[in-house]
mmCIF file of C-alpha atoms and ligand atoms in Angstrom:
data_model
loop_
_atom_site.group_PDB
_atom_site.id
_atom_site.type_symbol
_atom_site.label_atom_id
_atom_site.label_comp_id
_atom_site.label_asym_id
_atom_site.label_seq_id
_atom_site.Cartn_x
_atom_site.Cartn_y
_atom_site.Cartn_z
ATOM 1 C CA MET A 1 47.470 84.604 125.404
ATOM 2 C CA LEU A 2 49.300 84.878 122.063
ATOM 3 C CA GLU A 3 52.679 84.659 123.792
ATOM 4 C CA GLU A 4 51.522 81.566 125.596
ATOM 5 C CA ILE A 5 50.548 79.860 122.370
ATOM 6 C CA GLU A 6 53.760 80.901 120.660
ATOM 7 C CA GLN A 7 55.722 79.046 123.307
ATOM 8 C CA GLY A 8 53.815 75.855 122.448
ATOM 9 C CA TYR A 9 52.527 73.304 124.955
ATOM 10 C CA PRO A 10 51.659 73.274 127.709
ATOM 11 C CA THR A 11 48.987 75.965 127.541
ATOM 12 C CA LYS A 12 46.099 76.346 129.928
ATOM 13 C CA ARG A 13 43.706 75.242 127.234
ATOM 14 C CA HIS A 14 42.442 71.718 126.797
ATOM 15 C CA PRO A 15 43.747 70.023 123.625
ATOM 16 C CA ALA A 16 40.155 69.902 122.351
ATOM 17 C CA THR A 17 40.051 73.688 122.664
ATOM 18 C CA GLU A 18 43.590 74.100 121.404
ATOM 19 C CA ALA A 19 42.864 72.139 118.227
ATOM 20 C CA THR A 20 40.091 74.533 117.280
ATOM 21 C CA HIS A 21 42.580 77.447 117.454
ATOM 22 C CA ALA A 22 45.143 75.804 115.144
ATOM 23 C CA GLY A 23 46.937 78.189 112.795
ATOM 24 C CA GLU A 24 45.713 81.337 114.456
ATOM 25 C CA ILE A 25 49.187 82.867 114.664
ATOM 26 C CA ALA A 26 49.754 83.444 110.993
ATOM 27 C CA GLU A 27 51.384 86.852 111.407
ATOM 28 C CA ARG A 28 53.973 88.231 113.819
ATOM 29 C CA ARG A 29 54.212 91.827 114.761
ATOM 30 C CA GLY A 30 56.681 93.943 112.787
ATOM 31 C CA SER A 31 56.434 92.045 109.508
ATOM 32 C CA TYR A 32 53.677 91.253 107.071
ATOM 33 C CA PRO A 33 52.978 88.781 104.260
ATOM 34 C CA VAL A 34 54.128 90.096 100.876
ATOM 35 C CA ALA A 35 51.490 88.094 98.976
ATOM 36 C CA GLN A 36 47.954 88.372 100.242
ATOM 37 C CA PRO A 37 47.078 85.365 102.428
ATOM 38 C CA ILE A 38 44.096 83.231 101.476
ATOM 39 C CA TYR A 39 41.274 84.074 103.866
ATOM 40 C CA GLN A 40 39.623 80.669 103.837
ATOM 41 C CA THR A 41 37.040 81.540 106.458
ATOM 42 C CA THR A 42 33.324 81.628 105.789
ATOM 43 C CA VAL A 43 32.612 84.188 108.481
ATOM 44 C CA TYR A 44 34.189 86.883 110.692
ATOM 45 C CA GLY A 45 33.870 87.278 114.458
ATOM 46 C CA PHE A 46 33.119 90.489 116.341
ATOM 47 C CA LYS A 47 34.144 91.530 119.832
ATOM 48 C CA SER A 48 30.864 93.311 120.472
ATOM 49 C CA LEU A 49 27.407 93.954 119.086
ATOM 50 C CA GLU A 50 28.520 97.558 118.459
ATOM 51 C CA ASP A 51 31.411 96.382 116.261
ATOM 52 C CA LEU A 52 29.024 94.143 114.296
ATOM 53 C CA GLU A 53 26.599 97.030 113.770
ATOM 54 C CA LYS A 54 29.468 99.259 112.575
ATOM 55 C CA VAL A 55 30.304 96.792 109.798
ATOM 56 C CA ASN A 56 26.602 96.362 109.004
ATOM 57 C CA GLU A 57 26.338 100.111 108.469
ATOM 58 C CA HIS A 58 29.688 100.546 106.697
ATOM 59 C CA PRO A 59 30.501 97.231 104.964
ATOM 60 C CA ALA A 60 33.718 98.724 103.551
ATOM 61 C CA ASP A 61 35.098 99.018 107.110
ATOM 62 C CA GLY A 62 35.153 95.288 107.858
ATOM 63 C CA TRP A 63 34.439 91.746 106.787
ATOM 64 C CA PHE A 64 31.283 89.873 107.499
ATOM 65 C CA TYR A 65 30.522 86.700 105.589
ATOM 66 C CA TYR A 66 32.265 85.179 102.585
ATOM 67 C CA ARG A 67 29.115 84.917 100.469
ATOM 68 C CA TYR A 68 29.002 88.746 100.618
ATOM 69 C CA GLU A 69 32.714 89.436 100.086
ATOM 70 C CA SER A 70 36.111 88.196 101.260
ATOM 71 C CA PRO A 71 39.426 90.059 101.548
ATOM 72 C CA ASN A 72 40.546 88.016 98.522
ATOM 73 C CA SER A 73 37.524 88.837 96.362
ATOM 74 C CA ALA A 74 37.766 92.511 97.432
ATOM 75 C CA ALA A 75 41.437 92.594 96.389
ATOM 76 C CA PHE A 76 40.417 91.185 93.002
ATOM 77 C CA ASP A 77 37.598 93.788 92.691
ATOM 78 C CA HIS A 78 40.072 96.614 93.336
ATOM 79 C CA ALA A 79 42.678 95.311 90.935
ATOM 80 C CA MET A 80 40.119 94.787 88.150
ATOM 81 C CA ALA A 81 38.478 98.203 88.588
ATOM 82 C CA ALA A 82 41.922 99.804 88.331
ATOM 83 C CA LEU A 83 42.861 97.753 85.241
ATOM 84 C CA GLU A 84 39.571 98.552 83.487
ATOM 85 C CA GLY A 85 39.678 102.223 84.446
ATOM 86 C CA ALA A 86 36.197 101.620 85.914
ATOM 87 C CA GLU A 87 34.498 103.288 88.889
ATOM 88 C CA ALA A 88 34.007 99.898 90.579
ATOM 89 C CA ALA A 89 34.120 96.136 90.071
ATOM 90 C CA THR A 90 32.621 93.075 91.731
ATOM 91 C CA THR A 91 33.549 89.413 91.410
ATOM 92 C CA ALA A 92 31.318 86.411 90.817
ATOM 93 C CA GLY A 93 31.943 82.691 91.061
ATOM 94 C CA SER A 94 32.093 82.209 87.274
ATOM 95 C CA GLY A 95 31.765 84.125 84.029
ATOM 96 C CA MET A 96 28.112 83.089 83.783
ATOM 97 C CA GLY A 97 27.632 84.220 87.406
ATOM 98 C CA ALA A 98 29.039 87.653 86.520
ATOM 99 C CA ILE A 99 26.761 87.992 83.487
ATOM 100 C CA PHE A 100 23.716 86.881 85.485
ATOM 101 C CA ALA A 101 24.578 89.211 88.394
ATOM 102 C CA ALA A 102 25.095 92.179 86.051
ATOM 103 C CA LEU A 103 21.814 91.561 84.201
ATOM 104 C CA SER A 104 19.796 90.810 87.361
ATOM 105 C CA GLY A 105 21.131 93.950 89.009
ATOM 106 C CA ALA A 106 20.040 96.165 86.114
ATOM 107 C CA LEU A 107 16.745 94.538 85.074
ATOM 108 C CA LYS A 108 13.288 93.743 86.387
ATOM 109 C CA ALA A 109 10.424 91.574 85.115
ATOM 110 C CA GLY A 110 8.993 93.032 81.895
ATOM 111 C CA ASP A 111 12.327 94.451 80.700
ATOM 112 C CA HIS A 112 13.837 93.667 77.318
ATOM 113 C CA ILE A 113 17.409 93.106 76.075
ATOM 114 C CA ILE A 114 18.763 93.625 72.564
ATOM 115 C CA ALA A 115 21.697 91.245 72.127
ATOM 116 C CA ASP A 116 24.166 90.500 69.380
ATOM 117 C CA GLU A 117 23.311 87.227 67.650
ATOM 118 C CA LYS A 118 26.984 86.159 67.670
ATOM 119 C CA ILE A 119 27.534 85.962 71.453
ATOM 120 C CA TYR A 120 28.911 82.962 73.394
ATOM 121 C CA GLY A 121 26.511 79.993 73.354
ATOM 122 C CA GLY A 122 26.172 79.834 77.151
ATOM 123 C CA THR A 123 25.069 83.470 77.309
ATOM 124 C CA PHE A 124 22.724 82.885 74.360
ATOM 125 C CA SER A 125 21.091 80.013 76.276
ATOM 126 C CA LEU A 126 20.879 82.085 79.481
ATOM 127 C CA LEU A 127 19.009 84.799 77.585
ATOM 128 C CA VAL A 128 16.778 82.374 75.666
ATOM 129 C CA ASP A 129 16.064 79.664 78.260
ATOM 130 C CA GLN A 130 16.479 81.182 81.725
ATOM 131 C CA LEU A 131 15.734 84.918 81.743
ATOM 132 C CA PRO A 132 12.225 84.540 80.230
ATOM 133 C CA LYS A 133 11.326 82.640 83.444
ATOM 134 C CA PHE A 134 11.899 85.950 85.239
ATOM 135 C CA GLY A 135 9.893 87.904 82.678
ATOM 136 C CA ILE A 136 12.919 89.242 80.765
ATOM 137 C CA GLU A 137 12.926 88.841 76.990
ATOM 138 C CA THR A 138 15.718 89.189 74.452
ATOM 139 C CA THR A 139 15.743 90.035 70.756
ATOM 140 C CA PHE A 140 18.857 88.919 68.883
ATOM 141 C CA VAL A 141 20.148 91.085 66.063
ATOM 142 C CA ASP A 142 23.335 91.662 64.138
ATOM 143 C CA VAL A 143 24.560 94.653 66.162
ATOM 144 C CA THR A 144 26.643 95.884 63.210
ATOM 145 C CA ASP A 145 23.314 96.663 61.535
ATOM 146 C CA GLU A 146 22.223 99.927 63.177
ATOM 147 C CA LEU A 147 18.788 99.824 61.554
ATOM 148 C CA ALA A 148 18.190 96.331 62.955
ATOM 149 C CA VAL A 149 19.121 97.515 66.462
ATOM 150 C CA ARG A 150 16.806 100.519 66.135
ATOM 151 C CA ALA A 151 14.001 98.297 64.834
ATOM 152 C CA ALA A 152 14.399 95.904 67.794
ATOM 153 C CA ARG A 153 14.027 98.758 70.316
ATOM 154 C CA ARG A 154 10.863 98.433 72.433
ATOM 155 C CA PRO A 155 9.583 100.812 75.120
ATOM 156 C CA THR A 156 10.745 98.183 77.647
ATOM 157 C CA SER A 157 14.262 97.783 76.175
ATOM 158 C CA ARG A 158 16.995 98.457 78.740
ATOM 159 C CA ILE A 159 20.256 96.862 77.592
ATOM 160 C CA LEU A 160 22.297 96.514 74.406
ATOM 161 C CA TYR A 161 24.457 93.394 74.938
ATOM 162 C CA PHE A 162 27.516 92.290 72.913
ATOM 163 C CA GLU A 163 31.124 91.026 73.135
ATOM 164 C CA THR A 164 34.388 92.865 72.318
ATOM 165 C CA ILE A 165 35.618 89.922 70.215
ATOM 166 C CA THR A 166 32.972 87.272 69.674
ATOM 167 C CA ASN A 167 33.309 83.615 70.591
ATOM 168 C CA PRO A 168 34.110 81.685 68.394
ATOM 169 C CA LEU A 169 33.940 83.789 65.189
ATOM 170 C CA LEU A 170 36.297 86.534 66.389
ATOM 171 C CA HIS A 171 34.062 89.309 65.121
ATOM 172 C CA VAL A 172 35.349 92.681 66.427
ATOM 173 C CA THR A 173 32.740 95.058 67.785
ATOM 174 C CA ASP A 174 32.641 98.825 67.224
ATOM 175 C CA LEU A 175 32.613 99.771 70.924
ATOM 176 C CA GLU A 176 32.468 103.538 70.477
ATOM 177 C CA GLY A 177 29.699 103.283 67.869
ATOM 178 C CA LEU A 178 27.595 100.895 69.964
ATOM 179 C CA ALA A 179 28.081 102.914 73.172
ATOM 180 C CA ARG A 180 26.798 105.972 71.239
ATOM 181 C CA LEU A 181 23.898 104.038 69.696
ATOM 182 C CA ALA A 182 22.920 102.666 73.134
ATOM 183 C CA ARG A 183 22.909 106.167 74.643
ATOM 184 C CA ASP A 184 20.876 107.458 71.719
ATOM 185 C CA LEU A 185 18.285 104.715 72.320
ATOM 186 C CA GLU A 186 18.438 105.259 76.117
ATOM 187 C CA LEU A 187 19.859 101.779 76.647
ATOM 188 C CA LEU A 188 22.719 100.627 78.851
ATOM 189 C CA SER A 189 25.683 99.128 76.982
ATOM 190 C CA PHE A 190 26.937 95.789 78.401
ATOM 191 C CA VAL A 191 29.990 94.086 76.901
ATOM 192 C CA ASP A 192 31.603 90.726 77.600
ATOM 193 C CA ALA A 193 35.329 91.426 77.135
ATOM 194 C CA THR A 194 36.619 87.932 77.973
ATOM 195 C CA PHE A 195 38.517 87.502 74.687
ATOM 196 C CA SER A 196 40.275 90.882 74.770
ATOM 197 C CA THR A 197 41.084 91.471 78.487
ATOM 198 C CA PRO A 198 41.814 94.972 79.848
ATOM 199 C CA VAL A 199 45.421 94.649 78.688
ATOM 200 C CA ILE A 200 44.340 94.752 75.044
ATOM 201 C CA CYS A 201 41.214 96.901 75.138
ATOM 202 C CA ARG A 202 39.406 98.927 77.822
ATOM 203 C CA PRO A 203 35.725 99.335 76.836
ATOM 204 C CA VAL A 204 34.941 101.874 79.609
ATOM 205 C CA GLU A 205 37.227 104.349 77.819
ATOM 206 C CA TRP A 206 34.937 104.099 74.770
ATOM 207 C CA GLY A 207 31.821 104.912 76.797
ATOM 208 C CA ILE A 208 30.601 101.385 77.657
ATOM 209 C CA ASP A 209 28.558 101.187 80.894
ATOM 210 C CA ILE A 210 29.378 97.646 82.048
ATOM 211 C CA VAL A 211 32.231 95.274 81.198
ATOM 212 C CA MET A 212 32.087 91.585 82.137
ATOM 213 C CA HIS A 213 34.753 88.891 82.011
ATOM 214 C CA ALA A 214 34.880 85.172 82.495
ATOM 215 C CA THR A 215 38.090 85.482 84.534
ATOM 216 C CA THR A 216 38.219 81.691 84.235
ATOM 217 C CA LYS A 217 39.867 82.398 80.869
ATOM 218 C CA TYR A 218 42.785 84.829 80.235
ATOM 219 C CA ILE A 219 42.706 86.616 83.573
ATOM 220 C CA GLY A 220 43.106 83.340 85.496
ATOM 221 C CA GLY A 221 45.088 81.992 82.562
ATOM 222 C CA HIS A 222 46.105 78.582 83.940
ATOM 223 C CA SER A 223 42.807 76.577 83.874
ATOM 224 C CA ASP A 224 42.821 76.345 87.664
ATOM 225 C CA ALA A 225 40.438 79.084 88.865
ATOM 226 C CA LEU A 226 36.793 79.737 88.018
ATOM 227 C CA GLY A 227 35.532 83.306 88.203
ATOM 228 C CA GLY A 228 33.825 86.314 86.717
ATOM 229 C CA ILE A 229 33.924 90.076 87.125
ATOM 230 C CA VAL A 230 31.543 92.957 86.515
ATOM 231 C CA ALA A 231 33.210 96.383 86.154
ATOM 232 C CA GLY A 232 31.870 99.793 85.244
ATOM 233 C CA ARG A 233 29.562 102.445 86.625
ATOM 234 C CA GLN A 234 29.336 102.482 90.412
ATOM 235 C CA GLU A 235 25.549 102.151 90.751
ATOM 236 C CA LEU A 236 25.324 99.288 88.244
ATOM 237 C CA VAL A 237 28.200 97.420 89.904
ATOM 238 C CA ALA A 238 26.586 97.926 93.331
ATOM 239 C CA ALA A 239 23.327 96.466 91.983
ATOM 240 C CA ALA A 240 25.207 93.490 90.481
ATOM 241 C CA LYS A 241 27.033 92.956 93.761
ATOM 242 C CA LEU A 242 23.782 92.902 95.727
ATOM 243 C CA ALA A 243 22.179 90.507 93.225
ATOM 244 C CA GLY A 244 25.245 88.245 93.377
ATOM 245 C CA LYS A 245 25.246 88.303 97.166
ATOM 246 C CA LEU A 246 21.583 87.296 97.408
ATOM 247 C CA MET A 247 21.817 84.690 94.653
ATOM 248 C CA GLY A 248 24.989 83.194 96.114
ATOM 249 C CA LEU A 249 27.126 83.884 93.030
ATOM 250 C CA THR A 250 30.225 84.384 95.190
ATOM 251 C CA GLN A 251 33.791 83.801 94.057
ATOM 252 C CA SER A 252 35.706 81.618 96.536
ATOM 253 C CA PRO A 253 38.670 83.175 98.365
ATOM 254 C CA PHE A 254 41.019 80.617 96.815
ATOM 255 C CA ASP A 255 39.832 81.310 93.268
ATOM 256 C CA ALA A 256 40.032 85.067 93.921
ATOM 257 C CA TRP A 257 43.540 84.616 95.326
ATOM 258 C CA LEU A 258 44.593 82.643 92.229
ATOM 259 C CA ASN A 259 43.090 85.283 89.967
ATOM 260 C CA VAL A 260 44.928 88.120 91.757
ATOM 261 C CA ARG A 261 48.152 86.118 91.541
ATOM 262 C CA SER A 262 47.549 85.606 87.790
ATOM 263 C CA LEU A 263 46.801 89.283 87.115
ATOM 264 C CA LYS A 264 50.448 90.054 87.848
ATOM 265 C CA THR A 265 51.531 88.244 84.668
ATOM 266 C CA LEU A 266 48.519 89.104 82.465
ATOM 267 C CA PRO A 267 50.345 91.748 80.350
ATOM 268 C CA VAL A 268 53.298 89.481 79.519
ATOM 269 C CA ARG A 269 51.022 86.515 78.874
ATOM 270 C CA MET A 270 48.761 88.517 76.528
ATOM 271 C CA ALA A 271 51.784 89.789 74.587
ATOM 272 C CA ALA A 272 53.039 86.205 74.155
ATOM 273 C CA HIS A 273 49.564 84.825 73.267
ATOM 274 C CA SER A 274 49.059 87.600 70.703
ATOM 275 C CA LYS A 275 52.488 87.197 69.096
ATOM 276 C CA ASN A 276 52.082 83.431 68.668
ATOM 277 C CA ALA A 277 48.492 83.739 67.403
ATOM 278 C CA GLN A 278 49.503 86.308 64.771
ATOM 279 C CA ILE A 279 52.301 84.049 63.466
ATOM 280 C CA LEU A 280 50.046 80.974 63.472
ATOM 281 C CA ALA A 281 47.145 82.770 61.777
ATOM 282 C CA GLU A 282 49.417 84.020 58.966
ATOM 283 C CA TRP A 283 50.882 80.528 58.549
ATOM 284 C CA LEU A 284 47.469 78.799 58.593
ATOM 285 C CA GLU A 285 46.192 81.163 55.900
ATOM 286 C CA LYS A 286 48.813 79.735 53.533
ATOM 287 C CA GLN A 287 47.900 76.074 54.126
ATOM 288 C CA PRO A 288 45.890 74.537 51.238
ATOM 289 C CA ALA A 289 43.907 72.280 53.627
ATOM 290 C CA VAL A 290 42.632 75.322 55.542
ATOM 291 C CA ARG A 291 39.656 76.994 53.908
ATOM 292 C CA ARG A 292 39.352 80.109 56.070
ATOM 293 C CA VAL A 293 41.173 81.677 59.029
ATOM 294 C CA LEU A 294 39.522 84.167 61.375
ATOM 295 C CA TYR A 295 41.890 86.305 63.441
ATOM 296 C CA PRO A 296 41.494 90.057 64.106
ATOM 297 C CA GLY A 297 45.210 90.635 63.430
ATOM 298 C CA LEU A 298 44.955 89.401 59.826
ATOM 299 C CA ALA A 299 44.614 91.998 57.075
ATOM 300 C CA SER A 300 41.945 89.667 55.590
ATOM 301 C CA HIS A 301 39.778 89.897 58.740
ATOM 302 C CA PRO A 302 36.525 91.752 57.914
ATOM 303 C CA GLN A 303 36.938 94.137 60.874
ATOM 304 C CA HIS A 304 40.720 94.457 60.833
ATOM 305 C CA ALA A 305 40.451 98.269 60.777
ATOM 306 C CA LEU A 306 38.218 98.192 63.878
ATOM 307 C CA ALA A 307 40.624 95.782 65.563
ATOM 308 C CA ARG A 308 43.487 98.228 65.006
ATOM 309 C CA LYS A 309 41.389 101.045 66.466
ATOM 310 C CA TYR A 310 40.373 99.198 69.634
ATOM 311 C CA MET A 311 43.595 97.192 70.097
ATOM 312 C CA PRO A 312 46.111 99.940 69.313
ATOM 313 C CA ASP A 313 49.159 98.091 70.652
ATOM 314 C CA GLY A 314 48.935 95.592 67.802
ATOM 315 C CA GLN A 315 48.034 92.766 70.198
ATOM 316 C CA PHE A 316 44.873 90.980 69.077
ATOM 317 C CA GLY A 317 44.709 88.182 71.644
ATOM 318 C CA GLY A 318 45.323 84.467 71.452
ATOM 319 C CA MET A 319 42.066 83.212 69.959
ATOM 320 C CA LEU A 320 41.778 82.204 66.320
ATOM 321 C CA SER A 321 39.314 80.060 64.399
ATOM 322 C CA PHE A 322 39.687 78.215 61.128
ATOM 323 C CA GLU A 323 37.712 75.959 58.839
ATOM 324 C CA LEU A 324 38.824 72.687 57.263
ATOM 325 C CA ASP A 325 37.157 71.111 54.265
ATOM 326 C CA GLY A 326 35.372 67.850 55.014
ATOM 327 C CA GLY A 327 33.075 68.598 57.954
ATOM 328 C CA ARG A 328 33.018 66.575 61.155
ATOM 329 C CA PRO A 329 35.031 63.548 59.849
ATOM 330 C CA ALA A 330 37.939 65.791 58.787
ATOM 331 C CA VAL A 331 37.781 67.774 62.029
ATOM 332 C CA SER A 332 37.747 64.577 64.057
ATOM 333 C CA LYS A 333 40.763 63.119 62.203
ATOM 334 C CA PHE A 334 42.685 66.387 62.587
ATOM 335 C CA ILE A 335 42.054 66.547 66.346
ATOM 336 C CA ARG A 336 43.104 62.896 66.806
ATOM 337 C CA SER A 337 46.302 63.537 64.858
ATOM 338 C CA LEU A 338 47.501 66.394 67.062
ATOM 339 C CA HIS A 339 50.226 65.291 69.489
ATOM 340 C CA ASP A 340 50.624 68.268 71.817
ATOM 341 C CA ILE A 341 47.399 70.248 71.411
ATOM 342 C CA PRO A 342 44.574 68.741 73.460
ATOM 343 C CA LEU A 343 40.856 69.036 72.737
ATOM 344 C CA VAL A 344 39.637 71.189 75.641
ATOM 345 C CA PRO A 345 36.162 72.720 76.088
ATOM 346 C CA SER A 346 37.573 75.967 77.482
ATOM 347 C CA LEU A 347 40.198 78.501 76.412
ATOM 348 C CA ALA A 348 42.967 80.940 77.319
ATOM 349 C CA ASP A 349 45.367 78.612 79.088
ATOM 350 C CA VAL A 350 49.100 79.250 78.742
ATOM 351 C CA THR A 351 49.099 75.908 76.888
ATOM 352 C CA THR A 352 47.608 75.789 73.388
ATOM 353 C CA THR A 353 44.287 73.957 73.233
ATOM 354 C CA ILE A 354 41.744 73.281 70.513
ATOM 355 C CA SER A 355 37.980 73.247 70.670
ATOM 356 C CA TYR A 356 35.110 72.326 68.396
ATOM 357 C CA PRO A 357 32.353 74.932 68.988
ATOM 358 C CA THR A 358 29.644 72.667 67.505
ATOM 359 C CA SER A 359 30.234 70.238 70.395
ATOM 360 C CA THR A 360 31.252 72.726 73.102
ATOM 361 C CA SER A 361 30.395 76.450 73.353
ATOM 362 C CA HIS A 362 27.484 76.178 70.868
ATOM 363 C CA ARG A 363 26.278 72.679 71.727
ATOM 364 C CA MET A 364 23.150 74.081 73.397
ATOM 365 C CA LEU A 365 22.022 75.716 70.142
ATOM 366 C CA SER A 366 20.020 73.826 67.520
ATOM 367 C CA PRO A 367 21.837 73.054 64.214
ATOM 368 C CA SER A 368 19.846 75.796 62.467
ATOM 369 C CA GLN A 369 20.630 78.336 65.225
ATOM 370 C CA ARG A 370 24.326 77.433 64.902
ATOM 371 C CA LEU A 371 24.324 77.848 61.146
ATOM 372 C CA ALA A 372 22.465 81.151 61.419
ATOM 373 C CA VAL A 373 25.319 82.572 63.517
ATOM 374 C CA GLY A 374 28.048 81.083 61.295
ATOM 375 C CA VAL A 375 29.189 78.157 63.466
ATOM 376 C CA THR A 376 29.658 75.435 60.839
ATOM 377 C CA ASP A 377 30.629 71.784 61.297
ATOM 378 C CA ASP A 378 34.003 72.663 59.717
ATOM 379 C CA LEU A 379 34.927 75.263 62.338
ATOM 380 C CA LEU A 380 37.713 74.752 64.887
ATOM 381 C CA ARG A 381 38.748 77.254 67.534
ATOM 382 C CA LEU A 382 42.385 77.396 68.556
ATOM 383 C CA SER A 383 43.354 78.980 71.853
ATOM 384 C CA VAL A 384 46.987 79.810 71.174
ATOM 385 C CA GLY A 385 49.282 79.496 74.176
ATOM 386 C CA ILE A 386 52.695 80.893 74.981
ATOM 387 C CA GLU A 387 54.859 77.964 73.819
ATOM 388 C CA GLN A 388 57.666 78.245 71.262
ATOM 389 C CA VAL A 389 55.590 78.866 68.119
ATOM 390 C CA GLU A 390 57.690 76.572 65.865
ATOM 391 C CA ASP A 391 56.618 73.599 67.999
ATOM 392 C CA LEU A 392 52.965 74.497 67.483
ATOM 393 C CA ILE A 393 53.404 74.875 63.729
ATOM 394 C CA GLU A 394 55.155 71.501 63.529
ATOM 395 C CA ASP A 395 52.320 69.747 65.366
ATOM 396 C CA ILE A 396 49.553 71.391 63.304
ATOM 397 C CA GLU A 397 51.449 70.772 60.060
ATOM 398 C CA GLN A 398 51.758 67.027 60.644
ATOM 399 C CA ALA A 399 48.060 66.819 61.652
ATOM 400 C CA LEU A 400 47.060 68.625 58.421
ATOM 401 C CA HIS A 401 49.166 66.137 56.409
ATOM 402 C CA GLU A 402 47.309 63.272 58.100
ATOM 403 C CA LEU A 403 44.065 64.569 56.574
ATOM 404 C CA HIS A 404 45.264 63.479 53.129
ATOM 405 C CA ARG A 405 46.573 60.049 54.041
HETATM 406 N N1 LIG B 1 31.806 84.620 78.267
HETATM 407 C C1 LIG B 1 32.578 84.067 77.305
HETATM 408 C C2 LIG B 1 32.970 84.894 76.131
HETATM 409 C C3 LIG B 1 32.995 82.732 77.413
HETATM 410 O O1 LIG B 1 33.753 82.194 76.448
HETATM 411 C C4 LIG B 1 32.581 81.980 78.553
HETATM 412 C C5 LIG B 1 32.957 80.573 78.690
HETATM 413 O O2 LIG B 1 33.571 79.976 77.822
HETATM 414 C C6 LIG B 1 31.793 82.595 79.524
HETATM 415 C C7 LIG B 1 31.421 83.912 79.353
HETATM 416 C C8 LIG B 1 31.333 81.840 80.745
HETATM 417 O O3 LIG B 1 32.394 81.715 81.653
HETATM 418 P P1 LIG B 1 32.394 80.622 82.826
HETATM 419 O O4 LIG B 1 32.613 79.300 82.176
HETATM 420 O O5 LIG B 1 33.496 81.032 83.744
HETATM 421 O O6 LIG B 1 31.056 80.694 83.484
#
C-alpha cells in the first residue's frame, strides 16, 4: 500500500479516504530525520488489543495519548534528566504546571510546606491562594535563618521550598546547607532553578531532591515556547508525572520540540547572557542615578561567596535588578526613554528586556507583602540578552540621562 501511495494518484482509495491519510509517508526506508520530527498527534493507534495491553503494562515501550506523554516531551525529559544529572525528569505545560505537578505528586491534604519568603510571586500566590483549597498549608520564612526554618517545622511538614537565585532580588541560596537542613528535619528539598539553569548550577549534585524549571525562560530562550520540567529522584518524578497526567498539565509536542531544539544552544547562550550581565552590572553600579544593583557576580552582592561556590564557572546568569531614586514616576520615565529594550512581563529571551516586578511578577501580592520581601516601587529587573553589550549600555545611558531633563 505504501508503494501505491508513493506513486501518487490514482490509488484504489476514494479521495475522501485519501485526504485523511495525507502526510503519512514522512520517512523512507534507509534514511532517518536528523532532527526529531514533531509528533503532532493526540493519540496512537494499535494493530491489536494485545499490542495496546503491552503498552498499558509497559508505557516505556510505546506511545499512547499525548496528555500522558509524546515522543517530543519524552525526548525533552531525557535531555533534561541528563543535563541535571537527575535520575528522571518529566515535562509540564508551563513552569507553574511543573511546580503544581511536583507539589501535588509529593503531598496530600493536611501536609505543610516551609517556603522561602523571597520566591517568585506566582508560586507565592499558588501556595497562599490555591493549595489551601486542597488542605495544604505553607509557612513562609527567610530560609537563610536556620532557626526560623526549625521553628516553622510542624509534624505535618513535608517540603522545604526555595529558588537557586530568587526572582527578582537575585538572592543566592545555600543549596548544600538547605539540602542538609531539610534532611535533618525529615523534609524533602524542592528548588526552582529557573534563573540558574543546569548549565550554571546543578542542585541535584548538592543533595537537592527535586529541581523545577520554567523552561519558558532560559531553556526555551526565545519567548516562543511555554513549558516546565520536574527533575530529581525517580519516585518523586514518577508521582509528579502521574499528577500532571491526571490534571492535564501536559507540554505540547511543538513546545517540547522547540525546547529540545533550544537546549542545543543553552550553554553558549548562558555564557553570553552571563558575560553581558556582568559587564552591565559593573557599569550600572557606577551610575549616580542608580541607587543599588543586585547581581550575584558583583563583589558587592551579599551572597557573592555563595554564588562563586554554586556557580564555579564564573557565570552568574543574565538576570540583574537595580533601583532608581524617584519611585514609580522615575521608573516609568526611564522605561519610556529606552529605545531598544522593551518592557516585557517575562524574562530570559536572547533579546534584552526590562520588567517592573511591582506590576508583573509580584502584582498579585499586596503592597505590604511586596515591601516585606524587598520588592520596592523603585525596583527594575533587567533580563540581559546576548546583544553587543556596548549597544545596551548606550541605550540605558541615554535613558538615565532623560531622568534629569
Ligand atoms: N518560576 C520562576 C522563577 C519564574 O520566574 C516563573 C515565571 O516567570 C515561573 C516559575 C512560572 O513559569 P511559567 O510562566 O512558565 O508558568
